Coordinates of C-alpha atoms and ligand atoms in Angstrom, one line a residue:
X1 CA -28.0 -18.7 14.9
X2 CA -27.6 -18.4 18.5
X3 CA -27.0 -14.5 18.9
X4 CA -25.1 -14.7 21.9
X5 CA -22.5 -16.9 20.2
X6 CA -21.5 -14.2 18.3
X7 CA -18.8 -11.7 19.3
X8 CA -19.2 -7.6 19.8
X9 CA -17.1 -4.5 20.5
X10 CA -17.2 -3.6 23.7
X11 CA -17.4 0.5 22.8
X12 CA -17.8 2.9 20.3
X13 CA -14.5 3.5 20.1
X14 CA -13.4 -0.1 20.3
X15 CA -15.5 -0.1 17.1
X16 CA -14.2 3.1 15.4
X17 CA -10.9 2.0 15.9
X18 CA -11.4 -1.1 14.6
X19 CA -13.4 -0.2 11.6
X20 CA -10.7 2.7 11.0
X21 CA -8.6 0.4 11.4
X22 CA -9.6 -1.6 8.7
X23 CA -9.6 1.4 6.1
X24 CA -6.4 3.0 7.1
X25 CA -4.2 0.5 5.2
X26 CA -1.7 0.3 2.8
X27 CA -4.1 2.2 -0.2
X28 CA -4.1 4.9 2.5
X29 CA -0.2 5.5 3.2
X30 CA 0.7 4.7 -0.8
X31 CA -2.3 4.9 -2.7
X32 CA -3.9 7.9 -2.0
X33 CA -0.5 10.4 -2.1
X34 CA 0.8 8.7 -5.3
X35 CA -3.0 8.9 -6.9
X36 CA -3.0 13.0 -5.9
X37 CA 0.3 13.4 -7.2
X38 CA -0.2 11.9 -10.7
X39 CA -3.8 13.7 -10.8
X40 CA -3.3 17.1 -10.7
X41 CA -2.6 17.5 -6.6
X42 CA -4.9 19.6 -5.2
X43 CA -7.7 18.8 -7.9
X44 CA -7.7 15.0 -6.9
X45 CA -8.0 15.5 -3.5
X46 CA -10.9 18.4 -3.5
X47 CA -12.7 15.4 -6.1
X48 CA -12.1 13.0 -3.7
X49 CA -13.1 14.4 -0.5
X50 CA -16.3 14.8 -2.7
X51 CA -17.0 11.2 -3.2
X52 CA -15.8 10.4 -0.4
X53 CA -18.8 12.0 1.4
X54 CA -21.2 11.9 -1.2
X55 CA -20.5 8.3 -2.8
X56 CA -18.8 6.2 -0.4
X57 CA -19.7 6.8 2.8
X58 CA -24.0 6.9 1.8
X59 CA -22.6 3.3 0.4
X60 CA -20.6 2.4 3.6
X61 CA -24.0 3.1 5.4
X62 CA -25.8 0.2 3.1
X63 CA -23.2 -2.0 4.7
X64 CA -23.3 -1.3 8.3
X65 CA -27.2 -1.1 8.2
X66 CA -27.4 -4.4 6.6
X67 CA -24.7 -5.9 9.1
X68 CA -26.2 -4.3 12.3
X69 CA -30.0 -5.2 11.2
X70 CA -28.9 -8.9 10.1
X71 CA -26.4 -9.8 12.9
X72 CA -24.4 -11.8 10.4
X73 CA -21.9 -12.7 7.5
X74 CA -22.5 -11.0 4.4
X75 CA -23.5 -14.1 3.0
X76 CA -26.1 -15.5 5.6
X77 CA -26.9 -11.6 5.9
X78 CA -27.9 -11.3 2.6
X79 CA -29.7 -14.4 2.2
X80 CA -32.1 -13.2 4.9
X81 CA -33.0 -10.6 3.5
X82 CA -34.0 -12.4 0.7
X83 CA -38.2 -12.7 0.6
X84 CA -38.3 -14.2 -2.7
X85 CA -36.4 -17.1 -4.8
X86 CA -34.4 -14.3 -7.6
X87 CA -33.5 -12.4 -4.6
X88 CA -32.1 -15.3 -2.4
X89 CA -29.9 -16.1 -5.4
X90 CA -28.6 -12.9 -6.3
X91 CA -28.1 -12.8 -2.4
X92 CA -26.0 -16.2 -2.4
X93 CA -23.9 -15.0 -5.4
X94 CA -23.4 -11.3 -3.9
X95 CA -22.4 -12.5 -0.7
X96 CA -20.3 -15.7 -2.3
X97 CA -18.5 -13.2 -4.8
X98 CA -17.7 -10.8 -1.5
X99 CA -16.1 -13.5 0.4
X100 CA -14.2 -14.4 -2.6
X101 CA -13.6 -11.2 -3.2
X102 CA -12.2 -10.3 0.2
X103 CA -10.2 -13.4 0.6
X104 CA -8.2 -12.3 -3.1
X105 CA -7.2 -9.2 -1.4
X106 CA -6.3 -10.8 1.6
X107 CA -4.3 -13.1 -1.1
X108 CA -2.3 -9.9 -2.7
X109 CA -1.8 -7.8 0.3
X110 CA -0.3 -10.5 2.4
X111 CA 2.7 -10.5 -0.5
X112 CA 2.8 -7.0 0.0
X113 CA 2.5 -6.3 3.2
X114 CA 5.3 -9.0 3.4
X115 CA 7.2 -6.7 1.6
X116 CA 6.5 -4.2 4.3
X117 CA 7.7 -6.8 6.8
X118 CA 11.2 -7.4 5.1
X119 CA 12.0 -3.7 5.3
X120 CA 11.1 -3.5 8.8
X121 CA 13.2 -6.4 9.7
X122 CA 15.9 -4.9 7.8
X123 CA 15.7 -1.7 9.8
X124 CA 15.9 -3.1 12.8
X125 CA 18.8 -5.2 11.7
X126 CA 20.6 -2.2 10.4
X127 CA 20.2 -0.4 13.4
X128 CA 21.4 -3.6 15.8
X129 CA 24.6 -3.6 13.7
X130 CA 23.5 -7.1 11.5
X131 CA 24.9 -6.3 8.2
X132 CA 24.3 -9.6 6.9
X133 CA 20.6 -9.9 8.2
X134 CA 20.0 -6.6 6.9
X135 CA 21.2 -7.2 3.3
X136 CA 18.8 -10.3 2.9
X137 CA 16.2 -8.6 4.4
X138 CA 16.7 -5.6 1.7
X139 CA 17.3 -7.5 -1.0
X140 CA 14.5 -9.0 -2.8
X141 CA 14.3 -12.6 -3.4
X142 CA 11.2 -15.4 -4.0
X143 CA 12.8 -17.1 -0.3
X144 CA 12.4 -13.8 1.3
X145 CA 9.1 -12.8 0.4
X146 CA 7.2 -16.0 0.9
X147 CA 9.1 -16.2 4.5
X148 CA 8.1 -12.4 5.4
X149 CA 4.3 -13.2 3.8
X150 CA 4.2 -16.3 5.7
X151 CA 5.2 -14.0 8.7
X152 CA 2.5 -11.8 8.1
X153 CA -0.2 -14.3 7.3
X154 CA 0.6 -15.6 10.8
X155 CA 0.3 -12.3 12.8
X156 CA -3.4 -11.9 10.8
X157 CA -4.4 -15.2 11.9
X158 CA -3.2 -14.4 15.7
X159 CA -5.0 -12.0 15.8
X160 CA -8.2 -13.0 14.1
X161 CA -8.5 -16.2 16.1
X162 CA -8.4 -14.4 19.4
X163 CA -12.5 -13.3 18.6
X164 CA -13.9 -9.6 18.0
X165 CA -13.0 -8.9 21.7
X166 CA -9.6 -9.8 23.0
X167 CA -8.6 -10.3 19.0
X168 CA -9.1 -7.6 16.5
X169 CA -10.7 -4.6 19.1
X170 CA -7.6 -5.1 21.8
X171 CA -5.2 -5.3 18.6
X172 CA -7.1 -1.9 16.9
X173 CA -7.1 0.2 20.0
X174 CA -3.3 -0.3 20.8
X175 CA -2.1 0.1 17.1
X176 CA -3.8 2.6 16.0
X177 CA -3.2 5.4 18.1
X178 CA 0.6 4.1 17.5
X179 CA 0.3 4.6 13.8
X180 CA -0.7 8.4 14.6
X181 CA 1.8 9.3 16.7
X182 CA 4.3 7.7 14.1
X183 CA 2.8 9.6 11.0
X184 CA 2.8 12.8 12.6
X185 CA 6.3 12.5 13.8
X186 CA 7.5 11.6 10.8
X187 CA 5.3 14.5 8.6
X188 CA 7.2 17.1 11.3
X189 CA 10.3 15.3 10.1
X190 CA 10.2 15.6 6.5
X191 CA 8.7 18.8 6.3
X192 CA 11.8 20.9 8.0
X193 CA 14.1 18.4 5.1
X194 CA 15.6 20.7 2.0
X195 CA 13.6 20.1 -1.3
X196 CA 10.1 18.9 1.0
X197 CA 8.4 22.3 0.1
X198 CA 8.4 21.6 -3.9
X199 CA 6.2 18.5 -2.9
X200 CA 3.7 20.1 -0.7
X201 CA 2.9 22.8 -3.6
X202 CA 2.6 19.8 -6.2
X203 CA 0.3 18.1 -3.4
X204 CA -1.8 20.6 -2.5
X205 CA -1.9 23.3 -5.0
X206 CA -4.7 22.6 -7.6
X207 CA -4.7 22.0 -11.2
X208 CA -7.8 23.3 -12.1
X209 CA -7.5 22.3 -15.9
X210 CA -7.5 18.4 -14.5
X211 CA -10.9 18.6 -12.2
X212 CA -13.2 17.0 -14.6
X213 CA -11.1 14.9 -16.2
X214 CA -12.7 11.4 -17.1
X215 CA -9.5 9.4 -15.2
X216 CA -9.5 11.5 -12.4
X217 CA -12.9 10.8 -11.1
X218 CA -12.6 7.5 -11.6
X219 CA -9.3 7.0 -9.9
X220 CA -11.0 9.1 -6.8
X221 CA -13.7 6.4 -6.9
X222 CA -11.6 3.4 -6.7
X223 CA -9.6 5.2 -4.3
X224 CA -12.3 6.1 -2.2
X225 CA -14.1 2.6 -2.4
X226 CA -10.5 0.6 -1.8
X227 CA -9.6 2.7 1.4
X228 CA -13.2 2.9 3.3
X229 CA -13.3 -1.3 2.5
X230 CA -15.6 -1.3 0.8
X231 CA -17.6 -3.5 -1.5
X232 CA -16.1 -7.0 0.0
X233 CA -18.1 -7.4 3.4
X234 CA -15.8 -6.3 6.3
X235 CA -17.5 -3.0 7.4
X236 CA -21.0 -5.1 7.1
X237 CA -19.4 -7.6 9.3
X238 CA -17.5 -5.2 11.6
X239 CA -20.9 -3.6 12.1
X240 CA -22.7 -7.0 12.3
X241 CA -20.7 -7.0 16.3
X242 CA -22.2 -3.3 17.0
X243 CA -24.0 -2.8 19.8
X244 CA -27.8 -1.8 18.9
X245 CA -27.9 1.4 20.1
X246 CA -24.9 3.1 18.5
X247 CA -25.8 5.8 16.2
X248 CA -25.3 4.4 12.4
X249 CA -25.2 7.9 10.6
X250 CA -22.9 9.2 13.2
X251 CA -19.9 6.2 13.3
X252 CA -20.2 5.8 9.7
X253 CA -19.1 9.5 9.2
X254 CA -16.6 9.4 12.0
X255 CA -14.7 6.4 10.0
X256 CA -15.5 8.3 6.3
X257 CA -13.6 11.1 8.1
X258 CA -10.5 9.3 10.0
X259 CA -9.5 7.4 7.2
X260 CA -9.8 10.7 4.8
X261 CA -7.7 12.6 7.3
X262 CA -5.2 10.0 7.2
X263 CA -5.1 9.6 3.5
X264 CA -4.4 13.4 3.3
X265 CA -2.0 13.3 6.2
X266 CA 0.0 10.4 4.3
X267 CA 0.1 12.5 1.3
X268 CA 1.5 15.0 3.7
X269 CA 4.3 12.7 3.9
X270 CA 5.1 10.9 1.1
X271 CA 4.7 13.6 -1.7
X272 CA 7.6 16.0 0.4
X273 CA 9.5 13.0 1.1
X274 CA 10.6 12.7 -2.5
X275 CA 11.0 15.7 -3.3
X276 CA 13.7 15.6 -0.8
X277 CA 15.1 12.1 -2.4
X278 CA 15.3 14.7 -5.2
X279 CA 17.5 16.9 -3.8
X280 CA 19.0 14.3 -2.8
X281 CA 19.7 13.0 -6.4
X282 CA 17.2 10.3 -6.2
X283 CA 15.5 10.1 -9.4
X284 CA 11.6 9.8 -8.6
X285 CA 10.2 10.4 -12.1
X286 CA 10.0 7.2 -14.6
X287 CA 8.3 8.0 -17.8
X288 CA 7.6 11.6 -17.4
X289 CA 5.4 10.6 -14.2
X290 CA 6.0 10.8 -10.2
X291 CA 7.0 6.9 -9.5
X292 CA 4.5 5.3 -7.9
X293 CA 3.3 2.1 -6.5
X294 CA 5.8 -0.3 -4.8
X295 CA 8.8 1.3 -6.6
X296 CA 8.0 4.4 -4.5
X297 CA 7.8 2.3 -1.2
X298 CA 10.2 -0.1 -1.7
X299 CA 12.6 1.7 -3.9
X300 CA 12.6 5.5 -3.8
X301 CA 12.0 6.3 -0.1
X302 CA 14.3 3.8 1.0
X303 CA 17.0 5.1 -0.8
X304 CA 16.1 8.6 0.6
X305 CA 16.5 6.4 4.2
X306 CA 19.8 5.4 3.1
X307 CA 20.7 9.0 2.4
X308 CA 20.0 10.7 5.7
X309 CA 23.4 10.1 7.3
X310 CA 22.4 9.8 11.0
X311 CA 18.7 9.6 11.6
X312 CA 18.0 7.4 8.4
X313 CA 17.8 3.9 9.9
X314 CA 15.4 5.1 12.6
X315 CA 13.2 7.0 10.2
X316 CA 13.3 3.8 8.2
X317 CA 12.7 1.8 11.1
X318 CA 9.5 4.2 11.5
X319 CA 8.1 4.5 8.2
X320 CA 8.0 0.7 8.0
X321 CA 6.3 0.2 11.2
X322 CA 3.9 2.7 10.6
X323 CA 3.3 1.1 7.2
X324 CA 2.9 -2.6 8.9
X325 CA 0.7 -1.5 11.4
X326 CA -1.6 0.0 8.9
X327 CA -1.1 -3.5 6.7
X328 CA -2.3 -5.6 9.7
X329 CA -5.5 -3.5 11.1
X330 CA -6.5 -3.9 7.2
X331 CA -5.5 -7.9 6.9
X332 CA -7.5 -8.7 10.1
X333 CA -10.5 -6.9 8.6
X334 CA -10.6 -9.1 5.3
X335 CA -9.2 -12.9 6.9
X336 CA -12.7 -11.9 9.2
X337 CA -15.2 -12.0 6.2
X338 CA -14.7 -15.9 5.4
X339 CA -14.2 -16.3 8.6
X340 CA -17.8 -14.9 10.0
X341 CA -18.9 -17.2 7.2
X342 CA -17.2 -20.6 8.1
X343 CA -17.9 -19.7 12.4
X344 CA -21.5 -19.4 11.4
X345 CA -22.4 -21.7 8.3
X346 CA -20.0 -24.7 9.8
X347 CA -19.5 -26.5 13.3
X348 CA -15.7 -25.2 13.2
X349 CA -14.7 -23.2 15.7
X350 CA -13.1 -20.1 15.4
X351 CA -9.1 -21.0 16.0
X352 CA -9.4 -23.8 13.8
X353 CA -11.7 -21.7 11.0
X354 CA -9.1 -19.0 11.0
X355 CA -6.0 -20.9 10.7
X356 CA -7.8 -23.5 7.8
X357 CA -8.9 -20.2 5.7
X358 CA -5.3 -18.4 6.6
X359 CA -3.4 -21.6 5.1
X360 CA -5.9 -21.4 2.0
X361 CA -5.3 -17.8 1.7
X362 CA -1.2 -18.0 1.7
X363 CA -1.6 -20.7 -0.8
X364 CA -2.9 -17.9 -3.3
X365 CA -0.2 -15.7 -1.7
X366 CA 2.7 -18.4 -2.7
X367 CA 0.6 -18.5 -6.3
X368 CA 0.8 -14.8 -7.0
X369 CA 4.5 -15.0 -5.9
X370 CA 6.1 -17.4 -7.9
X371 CA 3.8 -16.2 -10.7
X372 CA 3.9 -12.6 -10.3
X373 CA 3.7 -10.8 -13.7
X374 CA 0.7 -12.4 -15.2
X375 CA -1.0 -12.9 -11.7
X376 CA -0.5 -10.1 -9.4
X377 CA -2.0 -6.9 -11.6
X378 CA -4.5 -8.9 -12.8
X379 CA -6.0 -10.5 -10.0
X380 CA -5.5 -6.6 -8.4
X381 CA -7.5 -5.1 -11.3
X382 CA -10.2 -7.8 -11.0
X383 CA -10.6 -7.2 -7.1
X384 CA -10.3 -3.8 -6.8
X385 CA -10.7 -1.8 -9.9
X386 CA -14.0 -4.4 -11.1
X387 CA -15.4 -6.6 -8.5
X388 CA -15.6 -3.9 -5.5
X389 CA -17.6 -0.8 -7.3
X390 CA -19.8 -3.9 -8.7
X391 CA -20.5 -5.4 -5.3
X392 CA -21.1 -2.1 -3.9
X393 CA -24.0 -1.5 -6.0
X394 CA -25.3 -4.6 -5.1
X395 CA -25.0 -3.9 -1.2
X396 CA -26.5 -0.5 -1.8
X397 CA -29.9 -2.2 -3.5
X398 CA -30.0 -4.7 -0.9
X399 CA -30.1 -1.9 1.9
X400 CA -32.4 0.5 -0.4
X401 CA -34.8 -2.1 -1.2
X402 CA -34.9 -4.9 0.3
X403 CA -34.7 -3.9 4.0
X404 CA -38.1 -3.6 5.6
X405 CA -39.9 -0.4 6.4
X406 CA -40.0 -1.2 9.9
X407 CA -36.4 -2.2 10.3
X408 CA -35.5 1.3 9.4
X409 CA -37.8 3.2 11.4
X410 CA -36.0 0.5 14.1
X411 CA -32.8 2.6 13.4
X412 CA -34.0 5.8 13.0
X413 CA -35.7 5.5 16.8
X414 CA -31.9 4.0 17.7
X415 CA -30.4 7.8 16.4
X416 CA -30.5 11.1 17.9
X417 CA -30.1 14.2 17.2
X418 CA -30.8 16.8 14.2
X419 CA -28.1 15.6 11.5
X420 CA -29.1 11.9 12.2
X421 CA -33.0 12.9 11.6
X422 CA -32.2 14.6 8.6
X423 CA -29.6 11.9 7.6
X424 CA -33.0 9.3 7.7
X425 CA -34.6 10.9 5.1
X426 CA -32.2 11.4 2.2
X427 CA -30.4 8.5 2.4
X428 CA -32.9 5.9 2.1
X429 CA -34.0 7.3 -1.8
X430 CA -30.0 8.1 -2.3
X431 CA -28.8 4.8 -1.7
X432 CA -32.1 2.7 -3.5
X433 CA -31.7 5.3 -6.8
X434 CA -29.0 7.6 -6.8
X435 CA -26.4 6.1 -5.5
X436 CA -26.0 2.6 -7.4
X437 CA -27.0 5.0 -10.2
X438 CA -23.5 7.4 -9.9
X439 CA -21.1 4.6 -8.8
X440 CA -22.5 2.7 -12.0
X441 CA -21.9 5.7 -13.8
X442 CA -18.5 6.5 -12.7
X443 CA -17.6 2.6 -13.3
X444 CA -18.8 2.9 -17.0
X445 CA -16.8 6.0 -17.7
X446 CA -13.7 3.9 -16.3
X447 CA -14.2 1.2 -19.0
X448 CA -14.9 3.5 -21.7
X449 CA -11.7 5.1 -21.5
Ligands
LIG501 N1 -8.9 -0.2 3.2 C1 -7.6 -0.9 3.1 C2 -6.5 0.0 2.7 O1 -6.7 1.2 2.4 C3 -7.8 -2.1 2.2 C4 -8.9 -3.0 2.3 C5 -9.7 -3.3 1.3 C6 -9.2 -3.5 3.6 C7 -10.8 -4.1 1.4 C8 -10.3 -4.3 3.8 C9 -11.1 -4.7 2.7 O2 -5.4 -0.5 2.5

């Protein structure tokens, strides 16, 4: 492969931003709040930020080692570092299963992020003063989500087709610094709301009797491996367009850190926002639990919009943008694993690759609509709960042992300072041994019970 056909960021920060990008998504702005609040609060969020540091980002490492040392897609990256037939085949069926992988979430969160989409539109409509636009764009119907998916399956492919450069780094570093300023404007908001400090002590106020509960840990894990990407290929690609002599140790715990802070920040958010839907007579309980998942989205906080007499419209018109914006940094992240494959395995050319896989992919999306109870938990469950822990312990042996003595001493020359030295000797026994070792662990427990 001809290394200068290949894109690359043109900073650090272009990269951050991008790879941030990529885990500051939807499982960020929902998941992570609605997981805290139906774990004991405070409890899941100290366990978290402890797997967080100590599981997920030693196994987001193992990706963007293996993509900066390889220079390629997971599955020609894992192929080459193959030196023996077993390994080249566990290699092709890792690094098939990833792309496979990543292009079923792509498949899901296109419906919902279409979702996302129809709310916007229906927020702007409502404030332009176009009632009928506005109702069809609330009101949920198989016409309106396959139009607002299709929608949204365009924008990814835009912006995926325009290369690493002038594509997904120019789209990162304008959006995300846009989804901040939204999210804290909109925490200041619903913090000085009646009702929002009942949320805040439900969020943040531990429940000790809950920290070493079986479900809890292994909610934080699948929560923490959903919202760094991980396990499907996109931070070993994003890192596969690093420049060489960016310290590894140091960008990989500056995106473990942004996309924790965000996830806590969201909670910041969310959880206070209905408690004041309460107030507001909102119910937000179903079944003795906080609702959560798309009814909270799509059901409870808009109605909380609807409530605010003046401002709600352009709070709504917020929260859905913020939301979208978070939605599409992801989507570009996953539509770019098959297509770093197809760019590099076949003669197509980017445009034409992205556009080919993005049609395939909104196929799946139209599928999982028109069949949407039996398909769209389970193909959710499979992805996220199963496949991504599973090829995550397979990206962790491939860095741990099968990437050569020399390679690494490569990287640890490429890293300065005291932390990075220090970060070059645990990690390479952590993530060969200890690492596979607890995320298998954690993954058992979570099929036990
Ligand atoms: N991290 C994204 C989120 O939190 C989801 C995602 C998963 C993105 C896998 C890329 C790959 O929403």
């Amino acid at each position: 492969m001809l290394q200068g056909s290949r894109g690359e960021f043109s900073s650090r920060i272009g990269f951050v931003l991008a790879a941030t990008g990529s885990a500051v998504g939807l499982g960020n702005v929902w998941g992570f709040p609605t997981n805290a609040a139906g774990n004991g609060g405070g409890a899941f969020v100290a366990i978290y930020l402890i797997l967080a540091f100590v599981l997920a980002y030693p196994a987001l490492m193992a990706e963007l080692v293996i993509g900066r040392h390889t220079r390629a897609n997971i599955y020609s990256a894992l192929e080459g570092l193959a030196s023996n037939a077993p390994t080249r085949l566990a290699a092709r069926l890792t690094g098939g299963y990833a792309v496979l992988v990543a292009s079923a979430i792509l498949g899901f969160y296109t419906l919902v992020a279409g979702w996302v989409l129809a709310q916007l539109c229906a927020a702007i409509a409502r404030v332009l003063d176009w009632p009928s636009m506005s109702g069809w764009f609330a009101t949920a119907s198989l016409g309106r989500d396959l139009a607002s998916a299709a929608l949204f399956a365009v924008l990814t492919v835009l912006v995926v087709s325009g290369g690493v450069r002038n594509g997904i780094e120019r789209w990162s570093t304008r959006l995300m610094p846009a989804l901040l300023i939204l999210l804290l404007a909109l925490i200041g908001y619903v913090l000085t709301q009646p009702g929002a400090l009942a949320g805040l002590r439900l969020y943040l106020v531990p429940d000790i009797a809950r920290i070493l509960d079986p479900a809890l840990l292994v909610s934080a894990l699948g929560q923490a491996f959903f919202s760094l990407s991980l396990g499907v290929g996109t931070m070993l690609v994003y890192a596969s367009y690093l420049d060489s002599k960016e310290n590894l140790p140091v960008v990989g715990a500056m995106i473990t850190g942004i996309d924790t802070l965000v996830a806590f920040l969201a909670g910041l958010l969310v959880i206070p926002a209905m408690f004041v839907a309460q107030r507001q007579g909102i119910e937000i309980h179903a079944g003795g639990e906080l609702i959560a998942g798309p009814d909270l989205i799509f059901q409870v906080l808009p109605a909380l919009f609807g409530s605010m007499a003046q401002w709600g419209d352009l709070v709504a018109l917020a929260f859905f943008a913020l939301l979208a914006i978070a939605a599409l940094t992801s989507s570009i992240s996953m539509l770019e694993v098959p297509v770093a494959l197809a760019v590099e395995k076949t003669p197509l050319a980017r445009g034409p690759a992205s556009w080919l896989i993005g049609i395939a992919v909104f196929a799946a999306t139209a599928l999982i609509a028109c069949f949407f109870d039996p398909l769209f938990g389970l193909v959710v469950t499979v992805t996220t709960e199963y496949s991504q822990p599973l090829v995550g312990i397979a990206l962790c042996l491939f860095a741990g042992w099968a990437i050569h003595r020399d390679r690494l001493l490569a990287e640890i020359r490429a890293s300065q300072g005291e932390a990075a030295g220090l970060f070059w000797k645990i990690w390479p026994p952590y993530v060969r041994i200890v690492c596979p070792l607890l995320i298998a662990a954690t993954f058992l427990q979570g099929l036990i019970h």
